[in-house]
mmCIF file of C-alpha atoms in Angstrom:
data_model
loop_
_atom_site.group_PDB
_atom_site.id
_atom_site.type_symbol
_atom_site.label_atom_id
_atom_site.label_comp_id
_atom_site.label_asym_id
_atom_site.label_seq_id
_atom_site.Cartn_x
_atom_site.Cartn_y
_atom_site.Cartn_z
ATOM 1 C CA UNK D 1 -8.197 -8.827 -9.479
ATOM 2 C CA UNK D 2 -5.644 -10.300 -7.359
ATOM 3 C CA UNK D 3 -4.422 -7.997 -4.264
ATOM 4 C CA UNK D 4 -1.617 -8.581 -1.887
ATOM 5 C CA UNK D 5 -0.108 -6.463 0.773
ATOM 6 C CA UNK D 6 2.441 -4.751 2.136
ATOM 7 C CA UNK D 7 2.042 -3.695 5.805
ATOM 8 C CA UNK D 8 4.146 -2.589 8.720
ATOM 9 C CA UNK D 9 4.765 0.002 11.521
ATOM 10 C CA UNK D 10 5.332 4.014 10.477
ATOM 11 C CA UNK D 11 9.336 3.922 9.118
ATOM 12 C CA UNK D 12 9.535 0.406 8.247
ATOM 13 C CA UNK D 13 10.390 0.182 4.998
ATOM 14 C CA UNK D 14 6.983 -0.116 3.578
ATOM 15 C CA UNK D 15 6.576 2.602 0.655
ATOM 16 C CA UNK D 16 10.471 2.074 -0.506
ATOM 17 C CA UNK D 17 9.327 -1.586 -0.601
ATOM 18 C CA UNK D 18 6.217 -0.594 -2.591
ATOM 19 C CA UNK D 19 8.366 0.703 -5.163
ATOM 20 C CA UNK D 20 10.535 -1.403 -5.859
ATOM 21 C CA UNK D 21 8.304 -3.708 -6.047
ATOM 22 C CA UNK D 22 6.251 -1.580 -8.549
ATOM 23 C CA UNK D 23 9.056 -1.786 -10.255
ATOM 24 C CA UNK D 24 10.342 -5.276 -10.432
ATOM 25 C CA UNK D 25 7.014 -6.697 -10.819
ATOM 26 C CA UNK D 26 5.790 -4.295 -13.264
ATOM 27 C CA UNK D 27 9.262 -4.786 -15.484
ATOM 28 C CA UNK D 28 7.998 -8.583 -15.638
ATOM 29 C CA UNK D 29 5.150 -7.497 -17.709
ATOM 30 C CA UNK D 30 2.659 -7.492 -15.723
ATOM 31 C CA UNK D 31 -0.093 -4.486 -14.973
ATOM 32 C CA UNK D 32 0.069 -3.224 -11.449
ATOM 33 C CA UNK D 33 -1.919 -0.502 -9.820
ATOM 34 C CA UNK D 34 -1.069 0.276 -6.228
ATOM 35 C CA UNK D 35 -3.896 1.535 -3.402
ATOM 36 C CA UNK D 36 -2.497 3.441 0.051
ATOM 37 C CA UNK D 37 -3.871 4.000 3.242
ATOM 38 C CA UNK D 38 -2.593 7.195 4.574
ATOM 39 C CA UNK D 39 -3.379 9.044 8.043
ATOM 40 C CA UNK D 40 -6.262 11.518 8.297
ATOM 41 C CA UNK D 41 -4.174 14.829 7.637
ATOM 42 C CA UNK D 42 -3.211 13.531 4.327
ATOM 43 C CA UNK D 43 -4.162 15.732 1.517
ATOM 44 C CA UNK D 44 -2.880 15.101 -2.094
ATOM 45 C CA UNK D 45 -4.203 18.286 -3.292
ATOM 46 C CA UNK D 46 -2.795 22.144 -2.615
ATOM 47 C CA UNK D 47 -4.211 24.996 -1.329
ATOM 48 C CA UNK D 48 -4.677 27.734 -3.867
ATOM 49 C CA UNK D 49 -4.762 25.372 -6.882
ATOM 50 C CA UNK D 50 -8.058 25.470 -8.093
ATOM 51 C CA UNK D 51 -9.073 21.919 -7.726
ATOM 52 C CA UNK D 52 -8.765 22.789 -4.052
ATOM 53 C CA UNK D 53 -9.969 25.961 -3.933
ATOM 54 C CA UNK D 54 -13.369 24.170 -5.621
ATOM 55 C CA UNK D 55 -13.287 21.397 -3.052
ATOM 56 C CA UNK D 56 -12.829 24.014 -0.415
ATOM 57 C CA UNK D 57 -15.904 25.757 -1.552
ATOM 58 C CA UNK D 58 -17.997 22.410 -1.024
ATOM 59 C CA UNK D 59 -17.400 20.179 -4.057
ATOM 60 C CA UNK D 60 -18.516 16.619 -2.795
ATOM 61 C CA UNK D 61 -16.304 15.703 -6.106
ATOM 62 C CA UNK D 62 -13.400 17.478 -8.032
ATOM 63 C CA UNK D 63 -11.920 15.555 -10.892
ATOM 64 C CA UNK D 64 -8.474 17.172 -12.636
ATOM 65 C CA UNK D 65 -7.620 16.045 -15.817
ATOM 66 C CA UNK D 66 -4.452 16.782 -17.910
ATOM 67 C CA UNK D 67 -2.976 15.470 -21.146
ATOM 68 C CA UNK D 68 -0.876 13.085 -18.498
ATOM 69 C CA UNK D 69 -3.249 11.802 -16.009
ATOM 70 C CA UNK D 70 -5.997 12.435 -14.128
ATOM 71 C CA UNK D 71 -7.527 12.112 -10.621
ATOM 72 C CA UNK D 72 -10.820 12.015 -8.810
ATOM 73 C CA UNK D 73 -11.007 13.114 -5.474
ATOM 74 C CA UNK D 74 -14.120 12.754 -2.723
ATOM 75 C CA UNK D 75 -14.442 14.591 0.342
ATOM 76 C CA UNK D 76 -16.381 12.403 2.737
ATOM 77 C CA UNK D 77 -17.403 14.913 4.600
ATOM 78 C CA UNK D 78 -18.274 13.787 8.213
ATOM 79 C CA UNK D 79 -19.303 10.801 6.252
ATOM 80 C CA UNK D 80 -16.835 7.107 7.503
ATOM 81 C CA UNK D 81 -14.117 6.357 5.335
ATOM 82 C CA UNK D 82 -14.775 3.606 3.272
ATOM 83 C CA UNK D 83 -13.403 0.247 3.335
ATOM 84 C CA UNK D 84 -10.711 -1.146 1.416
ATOM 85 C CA UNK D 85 -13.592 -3.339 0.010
ATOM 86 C CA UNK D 86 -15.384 -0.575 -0.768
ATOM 87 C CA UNK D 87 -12.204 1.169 -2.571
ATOM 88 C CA UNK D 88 -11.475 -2.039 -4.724
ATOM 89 C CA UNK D 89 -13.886 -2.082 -7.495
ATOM 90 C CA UNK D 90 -13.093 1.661 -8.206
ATOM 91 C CA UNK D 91 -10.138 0.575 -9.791
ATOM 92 C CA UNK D 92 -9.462 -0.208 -13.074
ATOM 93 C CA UNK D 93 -8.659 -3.812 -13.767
ATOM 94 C CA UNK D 94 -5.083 -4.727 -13.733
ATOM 95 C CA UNK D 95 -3.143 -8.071 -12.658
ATOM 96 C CA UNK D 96 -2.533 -7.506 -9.374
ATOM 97 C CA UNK D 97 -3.105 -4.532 -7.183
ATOM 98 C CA UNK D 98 -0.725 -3.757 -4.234
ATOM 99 C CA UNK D 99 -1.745 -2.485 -0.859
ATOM 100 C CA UNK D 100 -0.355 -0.347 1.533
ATOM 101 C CA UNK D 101 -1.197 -0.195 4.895
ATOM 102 C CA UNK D 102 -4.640 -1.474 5.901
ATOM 103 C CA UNK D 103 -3.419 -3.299 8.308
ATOM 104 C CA UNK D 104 -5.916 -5.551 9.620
ATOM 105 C CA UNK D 105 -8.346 -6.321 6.223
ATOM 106 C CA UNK D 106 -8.407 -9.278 5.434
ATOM 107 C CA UNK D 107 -6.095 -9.513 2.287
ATOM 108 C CA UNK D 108 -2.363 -11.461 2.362
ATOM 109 C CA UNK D 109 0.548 -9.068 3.378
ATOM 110 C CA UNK D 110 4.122 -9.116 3.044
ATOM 111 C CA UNK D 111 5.783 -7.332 6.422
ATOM 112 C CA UNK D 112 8.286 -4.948 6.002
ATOM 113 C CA UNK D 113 10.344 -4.031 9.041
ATOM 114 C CA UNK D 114 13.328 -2.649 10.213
ATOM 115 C CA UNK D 115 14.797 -3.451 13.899
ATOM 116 C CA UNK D 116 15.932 0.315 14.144
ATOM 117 C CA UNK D 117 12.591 1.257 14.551
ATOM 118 C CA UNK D 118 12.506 -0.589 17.772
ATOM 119 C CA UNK D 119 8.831 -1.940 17.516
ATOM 120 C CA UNK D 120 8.201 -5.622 17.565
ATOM 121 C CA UNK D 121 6.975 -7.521 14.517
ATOM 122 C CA UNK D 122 3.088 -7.254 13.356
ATOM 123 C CA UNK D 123 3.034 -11.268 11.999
ATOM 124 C CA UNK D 124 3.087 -12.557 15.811
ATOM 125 C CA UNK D 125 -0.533 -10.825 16.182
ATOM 126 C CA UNK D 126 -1.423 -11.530 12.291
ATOM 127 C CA UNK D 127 -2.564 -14.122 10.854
ATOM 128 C CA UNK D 128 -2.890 -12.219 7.137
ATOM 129 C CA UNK D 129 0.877 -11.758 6.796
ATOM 130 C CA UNK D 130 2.558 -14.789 4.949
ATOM 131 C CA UNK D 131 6.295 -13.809 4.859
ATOM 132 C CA UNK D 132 8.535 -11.138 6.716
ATOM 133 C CA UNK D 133 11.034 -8.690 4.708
ATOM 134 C CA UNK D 134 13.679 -7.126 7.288
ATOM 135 C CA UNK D 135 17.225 -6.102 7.565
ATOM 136 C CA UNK D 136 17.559 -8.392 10.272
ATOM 137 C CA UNK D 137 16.832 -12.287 10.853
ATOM 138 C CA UNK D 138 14.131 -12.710 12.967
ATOM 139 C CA UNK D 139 14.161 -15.226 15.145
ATOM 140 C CA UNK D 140 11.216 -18.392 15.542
ATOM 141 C CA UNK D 141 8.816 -17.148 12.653
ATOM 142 C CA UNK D 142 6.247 -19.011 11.863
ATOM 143 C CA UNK D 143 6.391 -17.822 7.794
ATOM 144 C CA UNK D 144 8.958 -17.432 5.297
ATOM 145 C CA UNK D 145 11.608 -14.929 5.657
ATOM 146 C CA UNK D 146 12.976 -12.290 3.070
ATOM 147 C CA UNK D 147 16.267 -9.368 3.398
ATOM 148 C CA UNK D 148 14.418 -6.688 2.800
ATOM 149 C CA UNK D 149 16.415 -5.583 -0.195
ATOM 150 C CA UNK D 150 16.320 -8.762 -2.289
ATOM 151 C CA UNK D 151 13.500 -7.287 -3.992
ATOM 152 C CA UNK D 152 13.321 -9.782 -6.785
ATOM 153 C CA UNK D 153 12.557 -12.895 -4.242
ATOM 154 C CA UNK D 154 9.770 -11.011 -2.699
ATOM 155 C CA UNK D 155 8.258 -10.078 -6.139
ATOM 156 C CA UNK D 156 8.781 -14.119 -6.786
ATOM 157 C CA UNK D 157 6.905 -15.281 -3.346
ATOM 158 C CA UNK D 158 4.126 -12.032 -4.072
ATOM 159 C CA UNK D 159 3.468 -13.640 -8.358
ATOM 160 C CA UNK D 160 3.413 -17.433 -6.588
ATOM 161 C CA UNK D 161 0.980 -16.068 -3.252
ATOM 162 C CA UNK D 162 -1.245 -14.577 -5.882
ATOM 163 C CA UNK D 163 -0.646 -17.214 -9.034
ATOM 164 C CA UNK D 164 0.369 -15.294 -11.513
#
């Protein structure tokens, strides 16, 4: 499976980015699964729903299933989180698979920013990320730069990157 990301600080632009890009890519007719790294207080699941009232009562495992999707969820209790690496192979195969967040793995990454957030650009410090996306210029990069809306040139320089 291919993988590419999309990385950047907190209010950047990335998960808008993500879907758009979803979108576009996915519109192409292509299969695309997506894979996000979210902050420890993140929970997808609801108290008093009873997938979380079984995890709650010590479920290492819960798995919901409906007529429209399902989902498996693992508490790690105390245990590390695992790697994107590790996460990878759990998903089902699909032409490319787009990442957000993870930061510093080792995949290719696409930064979103936005100069209103005031913090400086990630692809200085980098060496994964291959292109910028912003709503300003940037000045002196050293990779290719994209406006952060022109969605379809990103989804263009993302297909070439990975070679589909």
């Amino acid at each position: 499976m291919r993988i590419y990301g999309v990385t950047g600080w907190k209010n950047a632009g990335k998960t808008g980015l993500m879907e758009r890009l979803v979108a576009d890519i996915s519109q192409r007719g292509y299969t695309i699964s997506t894979l996000k790294h979210a902050h420890h207080d993140t929970d997808v699941d609801q108290p008093g729903r009873d997938s979380y009232r079984h995890r709650a009562a010590g479920a290492h495992q819960v798995m919901l299933s409906s007529p429209n999707r399902w989902a498996l969820m693992t508490e790690l209790r105390d245990q590390p989180e695992p790697s994107l690496a590790d996460l990878l192979p759990l998903m089902t195969p699909v032409d490319l698979i787009l990442v957000e967040g993870y930061k510093r793995a080792p995949h290719p990454k696409i930064e979103a920013h936005r100069w209103e957030t005031g913090r400086p650009l990630l692809v200085d410090s980098n060496p994964t990320i291959r292109a910028v996306a912003s709503n300003t210029v940037p000045q002196n990069l050293r990779v290719p730069y994209f406006d952060l809306d022109d969605v379809p040139a990103i989804a263009d320089f993302i297909l070439a990157e990975v070679g589909l």
